[in-house]
Coordinates of C-alpha atoms and ligand atoms in Angstrom, one line a residue:
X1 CA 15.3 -6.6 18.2
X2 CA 17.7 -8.9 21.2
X3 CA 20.0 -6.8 21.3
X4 CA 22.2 -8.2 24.2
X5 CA 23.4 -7.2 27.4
X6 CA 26.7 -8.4 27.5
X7 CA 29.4 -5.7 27.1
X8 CA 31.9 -5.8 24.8
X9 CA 34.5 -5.2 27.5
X10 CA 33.7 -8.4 29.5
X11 CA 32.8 -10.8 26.0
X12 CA 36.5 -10.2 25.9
X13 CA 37.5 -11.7 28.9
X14 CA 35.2 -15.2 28.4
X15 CA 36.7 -17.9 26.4
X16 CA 35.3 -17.3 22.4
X17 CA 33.1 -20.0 22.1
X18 CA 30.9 -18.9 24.7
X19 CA 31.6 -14.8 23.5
X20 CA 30.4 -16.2 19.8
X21 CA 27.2 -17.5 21.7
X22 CA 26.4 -14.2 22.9
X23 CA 27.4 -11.7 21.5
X24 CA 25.4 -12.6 18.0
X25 CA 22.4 -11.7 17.2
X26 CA 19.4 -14.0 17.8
X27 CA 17.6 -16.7 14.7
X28 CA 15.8 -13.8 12.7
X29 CA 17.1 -11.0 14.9
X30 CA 17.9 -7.6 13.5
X31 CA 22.2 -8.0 13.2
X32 CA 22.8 -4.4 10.6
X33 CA 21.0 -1.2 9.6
X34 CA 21.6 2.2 9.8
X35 CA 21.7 3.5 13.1
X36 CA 21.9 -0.1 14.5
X37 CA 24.6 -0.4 17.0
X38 CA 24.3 -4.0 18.6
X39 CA 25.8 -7.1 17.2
X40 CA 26.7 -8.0 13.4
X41 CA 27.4 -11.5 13.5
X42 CA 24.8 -14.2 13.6
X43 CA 25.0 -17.7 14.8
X44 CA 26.8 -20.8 13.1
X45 CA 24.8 -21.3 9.7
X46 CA 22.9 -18.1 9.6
X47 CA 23.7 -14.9 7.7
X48 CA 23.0 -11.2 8.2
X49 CA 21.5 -9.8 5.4
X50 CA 19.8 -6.6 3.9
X51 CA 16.3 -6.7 3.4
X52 CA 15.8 -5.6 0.3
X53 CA 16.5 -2.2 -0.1
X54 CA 15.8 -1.4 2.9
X55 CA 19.3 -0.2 4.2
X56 CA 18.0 0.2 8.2
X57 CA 17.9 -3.5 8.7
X58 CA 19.7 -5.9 8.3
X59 CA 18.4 -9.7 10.2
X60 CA 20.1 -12.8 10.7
X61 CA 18.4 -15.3 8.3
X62 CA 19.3 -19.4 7.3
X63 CA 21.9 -20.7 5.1
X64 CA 24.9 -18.6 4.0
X65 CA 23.1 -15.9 2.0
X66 CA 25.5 -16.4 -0.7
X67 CA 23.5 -14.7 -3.8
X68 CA 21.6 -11.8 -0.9
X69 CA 24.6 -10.6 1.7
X70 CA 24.0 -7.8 3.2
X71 CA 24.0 -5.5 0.3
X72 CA 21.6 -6.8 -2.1
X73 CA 19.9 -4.3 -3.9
X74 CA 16.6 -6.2 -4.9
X75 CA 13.7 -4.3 -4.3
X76 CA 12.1 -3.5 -1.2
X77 CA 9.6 -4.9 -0.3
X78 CA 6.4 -3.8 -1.8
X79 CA 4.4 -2.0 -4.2
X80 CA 1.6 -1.4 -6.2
X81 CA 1.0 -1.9 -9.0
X82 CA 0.2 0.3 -11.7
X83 CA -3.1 0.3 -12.6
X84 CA -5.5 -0.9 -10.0
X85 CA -4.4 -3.3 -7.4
X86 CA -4.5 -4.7 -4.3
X87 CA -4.4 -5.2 -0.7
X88 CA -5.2 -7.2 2.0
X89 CA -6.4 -7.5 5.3
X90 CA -7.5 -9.4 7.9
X91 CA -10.7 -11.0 8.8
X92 CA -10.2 -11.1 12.1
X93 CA -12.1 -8.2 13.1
X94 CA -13.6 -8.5 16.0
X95 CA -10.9 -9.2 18.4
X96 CA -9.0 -6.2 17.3
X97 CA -9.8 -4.0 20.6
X98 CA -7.3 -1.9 19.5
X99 CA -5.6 0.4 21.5
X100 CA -4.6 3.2 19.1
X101 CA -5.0 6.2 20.6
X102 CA -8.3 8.6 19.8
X103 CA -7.7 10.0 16.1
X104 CA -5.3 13.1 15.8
X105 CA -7.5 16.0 15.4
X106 CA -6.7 17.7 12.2
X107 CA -6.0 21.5 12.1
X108 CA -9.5 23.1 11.9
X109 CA -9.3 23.4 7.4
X110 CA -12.5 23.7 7.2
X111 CA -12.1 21.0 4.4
X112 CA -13.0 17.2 4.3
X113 CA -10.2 16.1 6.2
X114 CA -11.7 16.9 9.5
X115 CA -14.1 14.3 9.3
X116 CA -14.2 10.5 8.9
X117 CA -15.6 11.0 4.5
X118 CA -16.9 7.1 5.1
X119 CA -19.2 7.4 7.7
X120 CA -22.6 7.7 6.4
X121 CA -21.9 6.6 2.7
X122 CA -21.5 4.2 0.9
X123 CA -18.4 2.9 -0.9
X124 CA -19.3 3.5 -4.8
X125 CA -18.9 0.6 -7.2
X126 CA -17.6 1.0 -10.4
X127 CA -19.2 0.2 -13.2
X128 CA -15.9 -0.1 -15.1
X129 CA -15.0 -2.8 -12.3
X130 CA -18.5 -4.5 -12.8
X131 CA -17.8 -4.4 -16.9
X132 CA -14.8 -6.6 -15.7
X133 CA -16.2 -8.9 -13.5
X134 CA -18.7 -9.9 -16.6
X135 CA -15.8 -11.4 -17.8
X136 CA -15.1 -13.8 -14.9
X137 CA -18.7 -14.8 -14.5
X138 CA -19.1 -16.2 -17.9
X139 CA -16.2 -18.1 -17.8
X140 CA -17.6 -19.5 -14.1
X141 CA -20.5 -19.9 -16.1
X142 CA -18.9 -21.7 -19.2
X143 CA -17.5 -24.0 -16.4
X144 CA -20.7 -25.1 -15.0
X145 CA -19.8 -23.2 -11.9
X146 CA -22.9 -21.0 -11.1
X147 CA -22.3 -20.8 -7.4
X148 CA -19.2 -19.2 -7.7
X149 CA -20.9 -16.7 -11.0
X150 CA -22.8 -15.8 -8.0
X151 CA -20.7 -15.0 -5.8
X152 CA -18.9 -13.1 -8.5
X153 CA -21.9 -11.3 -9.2
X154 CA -22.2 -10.4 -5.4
X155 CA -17.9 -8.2 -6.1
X156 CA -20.1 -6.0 -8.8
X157 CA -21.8 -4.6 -6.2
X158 CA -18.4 -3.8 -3.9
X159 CA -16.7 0.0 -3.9
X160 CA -13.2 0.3 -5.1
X161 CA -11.3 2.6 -5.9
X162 CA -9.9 4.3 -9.1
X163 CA -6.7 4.6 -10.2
X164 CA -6.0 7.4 -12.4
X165 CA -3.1 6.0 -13.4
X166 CA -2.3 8.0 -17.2
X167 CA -3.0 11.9 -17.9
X168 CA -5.8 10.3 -20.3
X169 CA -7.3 8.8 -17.5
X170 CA -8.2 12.7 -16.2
X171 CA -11.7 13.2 -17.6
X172 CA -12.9 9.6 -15.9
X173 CA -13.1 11.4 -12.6
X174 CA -15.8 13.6 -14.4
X175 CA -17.8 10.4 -15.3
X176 CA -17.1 8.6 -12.6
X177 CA -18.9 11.6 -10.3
X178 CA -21.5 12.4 -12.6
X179 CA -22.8 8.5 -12.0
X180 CA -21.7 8.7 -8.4
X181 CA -24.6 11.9 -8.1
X182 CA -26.8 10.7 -10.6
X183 CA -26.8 7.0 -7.8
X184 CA -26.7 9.7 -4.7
X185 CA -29.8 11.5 -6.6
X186 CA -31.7 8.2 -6.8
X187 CA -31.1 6.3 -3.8
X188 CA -31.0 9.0 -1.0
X189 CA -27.5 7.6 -0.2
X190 CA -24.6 9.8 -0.5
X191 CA -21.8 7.5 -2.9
X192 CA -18.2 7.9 -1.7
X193 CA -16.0 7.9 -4.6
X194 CA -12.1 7.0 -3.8
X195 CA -9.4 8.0 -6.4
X196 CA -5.9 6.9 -6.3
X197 CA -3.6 9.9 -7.4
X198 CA -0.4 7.9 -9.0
X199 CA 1.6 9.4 -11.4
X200 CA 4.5 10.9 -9.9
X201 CA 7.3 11.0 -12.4
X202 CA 9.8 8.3 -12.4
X203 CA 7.1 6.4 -10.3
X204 CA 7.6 3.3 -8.8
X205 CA 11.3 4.3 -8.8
X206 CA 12.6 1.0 -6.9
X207 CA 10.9 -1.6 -9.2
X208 CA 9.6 -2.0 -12.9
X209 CA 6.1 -3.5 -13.1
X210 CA 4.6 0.3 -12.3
X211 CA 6.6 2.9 -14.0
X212 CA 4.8 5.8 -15.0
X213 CA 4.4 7.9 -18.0
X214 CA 6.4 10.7 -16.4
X215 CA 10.1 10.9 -16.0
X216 CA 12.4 13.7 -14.1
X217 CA 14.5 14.4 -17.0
X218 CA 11.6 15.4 -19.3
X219 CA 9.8 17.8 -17.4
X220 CA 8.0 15.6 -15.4
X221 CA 6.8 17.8 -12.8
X222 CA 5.2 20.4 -14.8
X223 CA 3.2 17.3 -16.6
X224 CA 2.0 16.1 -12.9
X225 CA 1.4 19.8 -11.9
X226 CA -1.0 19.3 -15.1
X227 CA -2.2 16.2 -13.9
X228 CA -3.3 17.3 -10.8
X229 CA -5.1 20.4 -12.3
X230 CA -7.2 18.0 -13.9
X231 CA -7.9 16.7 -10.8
X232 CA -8.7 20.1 -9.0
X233 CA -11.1 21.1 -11.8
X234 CA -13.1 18.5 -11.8
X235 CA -13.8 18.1 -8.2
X236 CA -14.4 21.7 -8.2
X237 CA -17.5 21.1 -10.8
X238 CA -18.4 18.4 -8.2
X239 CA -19.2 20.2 -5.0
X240 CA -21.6 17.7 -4.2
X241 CA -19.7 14.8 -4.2
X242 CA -18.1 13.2 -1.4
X243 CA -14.5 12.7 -2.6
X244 CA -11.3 10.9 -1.1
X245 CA -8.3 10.6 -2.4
X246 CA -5.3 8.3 -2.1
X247 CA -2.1 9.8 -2.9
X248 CA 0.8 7.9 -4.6
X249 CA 1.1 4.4 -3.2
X250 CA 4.7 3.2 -2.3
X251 CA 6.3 7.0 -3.2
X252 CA 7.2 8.4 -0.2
X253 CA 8.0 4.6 1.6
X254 CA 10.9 4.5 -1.5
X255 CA 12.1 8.1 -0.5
X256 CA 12.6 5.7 3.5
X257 CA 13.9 3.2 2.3
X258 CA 15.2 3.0 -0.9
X259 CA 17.8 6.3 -1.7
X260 CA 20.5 4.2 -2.3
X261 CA 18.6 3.0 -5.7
X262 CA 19.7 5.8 -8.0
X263 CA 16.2 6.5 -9.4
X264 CA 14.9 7.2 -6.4
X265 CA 17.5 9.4 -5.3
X266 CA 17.3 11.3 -8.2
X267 CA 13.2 11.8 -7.8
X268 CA 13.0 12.4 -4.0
X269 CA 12.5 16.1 -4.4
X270 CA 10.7 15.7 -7.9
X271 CA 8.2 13.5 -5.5
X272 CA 8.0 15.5 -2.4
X273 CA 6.8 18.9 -4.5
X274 CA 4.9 16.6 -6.9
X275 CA 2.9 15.7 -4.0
X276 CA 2.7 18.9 -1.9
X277 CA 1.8 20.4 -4.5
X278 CA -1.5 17.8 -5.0
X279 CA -2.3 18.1 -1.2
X280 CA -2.5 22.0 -2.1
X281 CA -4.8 21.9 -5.1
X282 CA -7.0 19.1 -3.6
X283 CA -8.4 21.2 -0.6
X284 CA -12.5 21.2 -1.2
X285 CA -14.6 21.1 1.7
X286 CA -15.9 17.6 0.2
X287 CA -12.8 16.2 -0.3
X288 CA -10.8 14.0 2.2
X289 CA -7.1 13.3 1.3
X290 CA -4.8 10.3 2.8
X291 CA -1.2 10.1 2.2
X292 CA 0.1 6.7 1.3
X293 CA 2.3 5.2 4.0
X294 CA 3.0 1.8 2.3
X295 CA 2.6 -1.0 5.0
X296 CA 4.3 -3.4 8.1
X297 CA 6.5 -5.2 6.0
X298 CA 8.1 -1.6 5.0
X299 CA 8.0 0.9 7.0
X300 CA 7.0 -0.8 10.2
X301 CA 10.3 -1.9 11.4
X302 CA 11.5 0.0 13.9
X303 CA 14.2 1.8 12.1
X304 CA 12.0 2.7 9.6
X305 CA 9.1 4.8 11.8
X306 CA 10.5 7.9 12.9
X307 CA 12.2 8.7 9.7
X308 CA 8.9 7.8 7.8
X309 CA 7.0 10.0 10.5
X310 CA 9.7 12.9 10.0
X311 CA 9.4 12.6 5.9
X312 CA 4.8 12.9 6.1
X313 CA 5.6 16.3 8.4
X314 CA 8.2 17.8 6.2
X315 CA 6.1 17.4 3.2
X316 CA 2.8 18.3 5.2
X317 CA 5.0 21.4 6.2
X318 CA 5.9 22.1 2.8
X319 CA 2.1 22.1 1.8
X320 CA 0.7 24.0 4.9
X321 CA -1.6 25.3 5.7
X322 CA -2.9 22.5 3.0
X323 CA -3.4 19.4 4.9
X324 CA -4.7 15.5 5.0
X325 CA -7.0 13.9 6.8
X326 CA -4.2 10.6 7.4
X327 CA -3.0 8.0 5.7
X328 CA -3.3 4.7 3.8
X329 CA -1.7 1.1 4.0
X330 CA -1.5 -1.9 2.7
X331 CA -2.3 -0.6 -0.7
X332 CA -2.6 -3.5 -3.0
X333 CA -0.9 -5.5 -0.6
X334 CA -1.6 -8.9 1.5
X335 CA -1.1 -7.9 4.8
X336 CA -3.3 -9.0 7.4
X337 CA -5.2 -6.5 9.0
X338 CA -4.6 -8.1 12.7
X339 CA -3.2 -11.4 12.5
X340 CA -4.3 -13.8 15.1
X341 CA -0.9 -15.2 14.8
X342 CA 1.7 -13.7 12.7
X343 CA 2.6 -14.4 9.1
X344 CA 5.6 -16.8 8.8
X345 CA 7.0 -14.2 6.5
X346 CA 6.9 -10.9 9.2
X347 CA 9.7 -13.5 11.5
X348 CA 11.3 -10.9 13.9
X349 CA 8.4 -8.1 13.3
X350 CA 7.4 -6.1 16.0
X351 CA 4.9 -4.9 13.7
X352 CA 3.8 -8.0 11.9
X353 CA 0.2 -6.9 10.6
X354 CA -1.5 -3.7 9.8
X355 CA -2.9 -3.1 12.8
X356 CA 0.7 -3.3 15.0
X357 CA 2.0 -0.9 12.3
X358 CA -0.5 1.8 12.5
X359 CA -0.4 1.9 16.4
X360 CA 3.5 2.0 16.1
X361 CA 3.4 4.7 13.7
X362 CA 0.9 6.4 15.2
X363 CA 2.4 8.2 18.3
X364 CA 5.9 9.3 16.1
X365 CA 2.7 11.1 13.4
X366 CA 1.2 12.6 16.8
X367 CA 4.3 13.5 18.3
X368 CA 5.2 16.0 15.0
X369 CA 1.4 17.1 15.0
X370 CA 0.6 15.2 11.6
X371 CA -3.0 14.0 11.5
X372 CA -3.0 10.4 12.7
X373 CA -6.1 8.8 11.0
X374 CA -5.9 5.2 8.7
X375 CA -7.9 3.3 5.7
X376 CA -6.4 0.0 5.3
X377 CA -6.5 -2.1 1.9
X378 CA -8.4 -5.0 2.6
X379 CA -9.1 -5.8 -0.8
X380 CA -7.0 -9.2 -1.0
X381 CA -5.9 -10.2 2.2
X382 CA -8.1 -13.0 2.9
X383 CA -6.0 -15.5 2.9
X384 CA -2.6 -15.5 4.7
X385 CA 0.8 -17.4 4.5
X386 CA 0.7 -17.4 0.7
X387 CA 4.3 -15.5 0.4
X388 CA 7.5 -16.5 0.2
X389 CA 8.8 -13.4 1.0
X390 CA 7.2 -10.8 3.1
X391 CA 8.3 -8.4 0.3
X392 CA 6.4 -10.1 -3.0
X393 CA 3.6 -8.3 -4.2
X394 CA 2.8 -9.7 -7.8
X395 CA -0.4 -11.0 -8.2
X396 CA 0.5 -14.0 -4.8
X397 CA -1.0 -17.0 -5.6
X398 CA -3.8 -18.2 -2.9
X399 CA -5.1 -14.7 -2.5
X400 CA -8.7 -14.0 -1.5
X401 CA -10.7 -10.9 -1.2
X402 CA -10.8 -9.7 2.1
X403 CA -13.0 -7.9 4.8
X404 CA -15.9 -5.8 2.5
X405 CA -15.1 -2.0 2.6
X406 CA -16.2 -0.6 5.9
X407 CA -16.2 2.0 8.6
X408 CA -16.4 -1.0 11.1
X409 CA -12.7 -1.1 11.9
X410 CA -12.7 -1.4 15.7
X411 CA -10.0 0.8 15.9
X412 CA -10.5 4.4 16.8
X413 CA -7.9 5.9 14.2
X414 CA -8.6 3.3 11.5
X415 CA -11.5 5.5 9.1
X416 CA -12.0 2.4 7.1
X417 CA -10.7 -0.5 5.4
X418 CA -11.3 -0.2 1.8
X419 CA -11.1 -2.3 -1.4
X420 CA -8.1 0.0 -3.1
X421 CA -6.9 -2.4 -5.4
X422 CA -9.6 -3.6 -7.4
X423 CA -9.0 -7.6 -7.4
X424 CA -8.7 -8.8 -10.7
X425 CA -6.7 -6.4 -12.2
X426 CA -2.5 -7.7 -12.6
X427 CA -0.3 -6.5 -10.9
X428 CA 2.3 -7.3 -13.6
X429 CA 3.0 -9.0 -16.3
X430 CA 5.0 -12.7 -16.2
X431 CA 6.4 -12.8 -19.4
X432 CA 10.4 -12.0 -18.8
X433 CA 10.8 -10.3 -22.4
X434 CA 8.2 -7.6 -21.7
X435 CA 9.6 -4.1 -20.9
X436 CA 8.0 -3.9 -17.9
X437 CA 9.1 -7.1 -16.5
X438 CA 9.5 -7.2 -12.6
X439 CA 10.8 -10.4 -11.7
X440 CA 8.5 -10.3 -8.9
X441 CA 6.0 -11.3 -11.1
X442 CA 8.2 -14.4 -12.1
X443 CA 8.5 -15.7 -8.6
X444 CA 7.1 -19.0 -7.9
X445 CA 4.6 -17.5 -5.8
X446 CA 3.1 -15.4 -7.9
X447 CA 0.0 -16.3 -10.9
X448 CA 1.2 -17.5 -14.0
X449 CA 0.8 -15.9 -16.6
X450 CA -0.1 -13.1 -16.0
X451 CA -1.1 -9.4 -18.3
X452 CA 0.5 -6.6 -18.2
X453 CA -0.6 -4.5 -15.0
X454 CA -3.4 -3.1 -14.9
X455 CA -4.9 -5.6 -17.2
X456 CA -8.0 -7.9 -16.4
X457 CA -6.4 -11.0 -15.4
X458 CA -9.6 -13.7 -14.9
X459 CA -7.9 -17.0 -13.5
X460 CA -6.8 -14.4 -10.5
X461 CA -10.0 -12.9 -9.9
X462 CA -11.8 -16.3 -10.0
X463 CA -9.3 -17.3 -7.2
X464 CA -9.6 -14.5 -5.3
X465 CA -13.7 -15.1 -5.2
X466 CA -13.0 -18.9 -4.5
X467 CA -10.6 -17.9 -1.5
X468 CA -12.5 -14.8 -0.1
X469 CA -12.6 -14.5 3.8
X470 CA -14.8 -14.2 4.8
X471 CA -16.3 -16.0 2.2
X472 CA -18.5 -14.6 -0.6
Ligands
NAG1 C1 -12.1 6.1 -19.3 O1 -12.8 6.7 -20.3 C2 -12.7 6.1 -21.6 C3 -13.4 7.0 -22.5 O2 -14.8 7.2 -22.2 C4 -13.3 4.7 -21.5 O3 -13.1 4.1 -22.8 C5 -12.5 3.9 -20.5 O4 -13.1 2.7 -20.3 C6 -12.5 4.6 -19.1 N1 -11.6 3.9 -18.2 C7 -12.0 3.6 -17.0 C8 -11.0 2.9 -16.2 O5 -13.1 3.9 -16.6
NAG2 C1 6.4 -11.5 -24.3 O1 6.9 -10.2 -24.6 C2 7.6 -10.1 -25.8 C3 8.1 -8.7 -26.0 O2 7.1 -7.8 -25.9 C4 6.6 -10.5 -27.0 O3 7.3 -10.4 -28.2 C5 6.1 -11.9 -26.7 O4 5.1 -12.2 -27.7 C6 5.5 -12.0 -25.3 N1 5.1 -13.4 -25.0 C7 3.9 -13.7 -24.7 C8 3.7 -15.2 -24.4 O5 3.0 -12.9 -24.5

């Protein structure tokens, strides 16, 4: 960020008023981090402070920061939520001539991660997701509202993914890719079936609404080893199948960002061979595999990119010769996809939309020969400057489903933008006496009240149909 010429040497010699003017760091500049070596102070009636957890930046914001100063240690900025959820992009497609460079080629596997597993399928709806939406048309229906049942009707009919969230949610995939055949049987048209892997143990280690069933101190690796077995055996009854799968939102972004929360600390090498080892037992020739890589508001800043970039290789390297086809962002999130102008929220960002953060990434990923290739969440990010905070994710009121899943991205590295979280579904619960309270989900700019995660929550999804952009 401004980071200012004047030396230190000659700010000594000019009278202090004008050295106070100067030598501070700029309305919503970057002013601490790690690493950061320009100016701490910021000017009269602004405040440096953390952002979040995030301990490599540090920007001068309003007021005097009395309850955040530069060490809070709220949450970092963003998250999924446990059971299904969200993201967001941006409808603002077409101008996105996008710039990233041609997709990293991936190490010739002979698996599907060297191709693109969209192109020539179609995303497959879940009739679990459908079963929910039922829900929210009857009520539009009890309302009077048929135009919007309608458009409900019309999200059936849209591919999401699924979260295999729980252990018990292991024979699912089975189901799920029986149907998935039995439609690619019928209709000539190859289904592609996304499945988000998230279960590390001591998941979701820098917030609540998420946790998993799996903790460190009780074994919890040799239960996720288990976990992913059940994954491996399944796809390998399904050879026929085209399979992607989304590995552990928000994990290795926490591992960035967020050491100094104890839990995390204590998981980071539970996490890196939980996930090695699914990257080495999910290598099929039909299977594609992205890596999560959270989103701009995260790891986008520029502190945050090489050490992000250097974290994917040593865990790649650690599951070589297994490898990914890329990565996923925005997972559950809001973000725009390209912003025609940016977010009120991302002040400062260099990277203030999906887009910007996947080219900035991009060249550290290539530069360490990790494959460079993107699906975005679109799945809520119809409608922007609905946060507060660039770093709320729980259930944000306003929300609107986004672009449609598609391989249309305009961007050469971007595979697709995808409906991960499926819209509808909590993100976490309101009520402050649950045990899985976030107080995230408390904020006033998040839906209330709202279920547990995970959780059909119908007064959300009917917003989100009401808000879609484009428009239902
Ligand atoms: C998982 O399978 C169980 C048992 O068939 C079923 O009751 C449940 O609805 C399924 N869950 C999802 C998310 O498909
Ligand atoms: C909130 O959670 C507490 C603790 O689980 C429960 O006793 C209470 O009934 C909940 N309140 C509501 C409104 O659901």
């Amino acid at each position: 960020m401004k980071q200012l010429s004047i030396t230190l040497l000659s700010a000594a010699i000019l009278p202090l008023a004008i050295v106070q003017a100067q030598t501070c760091s700029a309305k919503y500049g970057q002013c601490g981090g790690v690493g950061w070596t320009g100016p701490t102070c910021c000017p009269a009636g602004w405040t440096c402070q953390q952002q979040g957890n995030n301990i490599y930046y540090s920007q001068c914001l309003p007021g005097t920061g009395s309850s955040s100063s530069s060490s809070s240690q709220t949450s970092t900025t963003t998250r999924s939520s446990s059971s299904t959820t969200s993201s967001s992009a941006s409808t603002t497609l077409t101008s996105t001539t996008s710039t990233s460079t041609s997709p990293t080629s991936t190490p010739s596997s002979g698996t599907g991660n060297d191709r693109n597993p969209y192109l020539g399928a179609q995303f497959y709806a879940t009739p679990y997701y459908a079963s929910e939406i039922t829900t929210s048309i009857n009520s539009f229906k009890a309302a009077g509202d048929s135009a919007d049942a309608a458009k409900a009707a019309q999200v059936q009919s849209v591919g999401t993914a699924i979260w295999i969230d729980v252990a018990a949610k292991i024979p699912n995939i089975t189901t799920y890719l029986d149907d998935a055949l039995a439609l690619q049987k019928s209709t000539g048209q190859i289904q592609a079936v996304t499945f988000v892997v998230y279960d590390l143990p001591d998941r979701d280690c820098a917030a609540a609404a998420s946790n998993g069933e799996f903790t460190v101190a009780n074994d919890g690796l040799t239960h996720y080893k288990a976990y992913i077995d059940g994954f491996h055996a399944a796809f390998a009854a399904h050879p026929d199948n085209r399979i992607i799968c989304i590995i552990e939102p928000d994990s290795l972004g926490n591992l960035v960002t967020n050491l100094n929360v104890p839990k995390c600390s204590a998981a980071a090498n539970t996490y890196k061979a939980g996930i090695a080892y699914a990257i080495q037992q999910l290598q099929f020739p039909n299977v594609a595999l992205y890596l999560d890589a959270a989103h701009a508001g995260w790891l986008g800043w520029p502190a945050n990119l090489q050490p992000a970039a250097t974290l994917f290789s040593q865990v790649l390297q650690s599951a070589a010769p297994a490898t990914i086809r890329g990565f996923s962002t925005n997972v559950a999130n809001y973000n725009a996809f390209h912003a025609a102008t940016p977010d009120p929220i991302t002040q400062g960002s260099s990277t203030p939309d999906e887009e910007s953060y996947i080219a900035a990434l991009t060249p550290h990923l290539q530069a360490l020969n990790v494959p460079a290739n993107f699906v975005t969440d679109t799945g809520r990010n119809g409608v922007q400057g609905i946060r507060q905070a660039w770093g709320d994710w729980c259930n944000v009121k306003g929300a609107g489903f986004g672009v449609r899943p598609t391989t249309n991205t305009g961007v050469a590295n971007v595979d697709a933008f995808l409906w991960v979280k499926p819209g509808g579904e909590s993100d976490g619960t309101s009520n402050s006496s649950a045990a899985r309270y976030d107080f995230h989900c408390g904020q006033s700019d998040a839906a209330q009240p709202a279920p547990e995660a995970g959780t059909w929550f119908d007064a959300y999804f009917q917003a989100l149909v009401k808000n879609a952009n484009p428009s239902l």
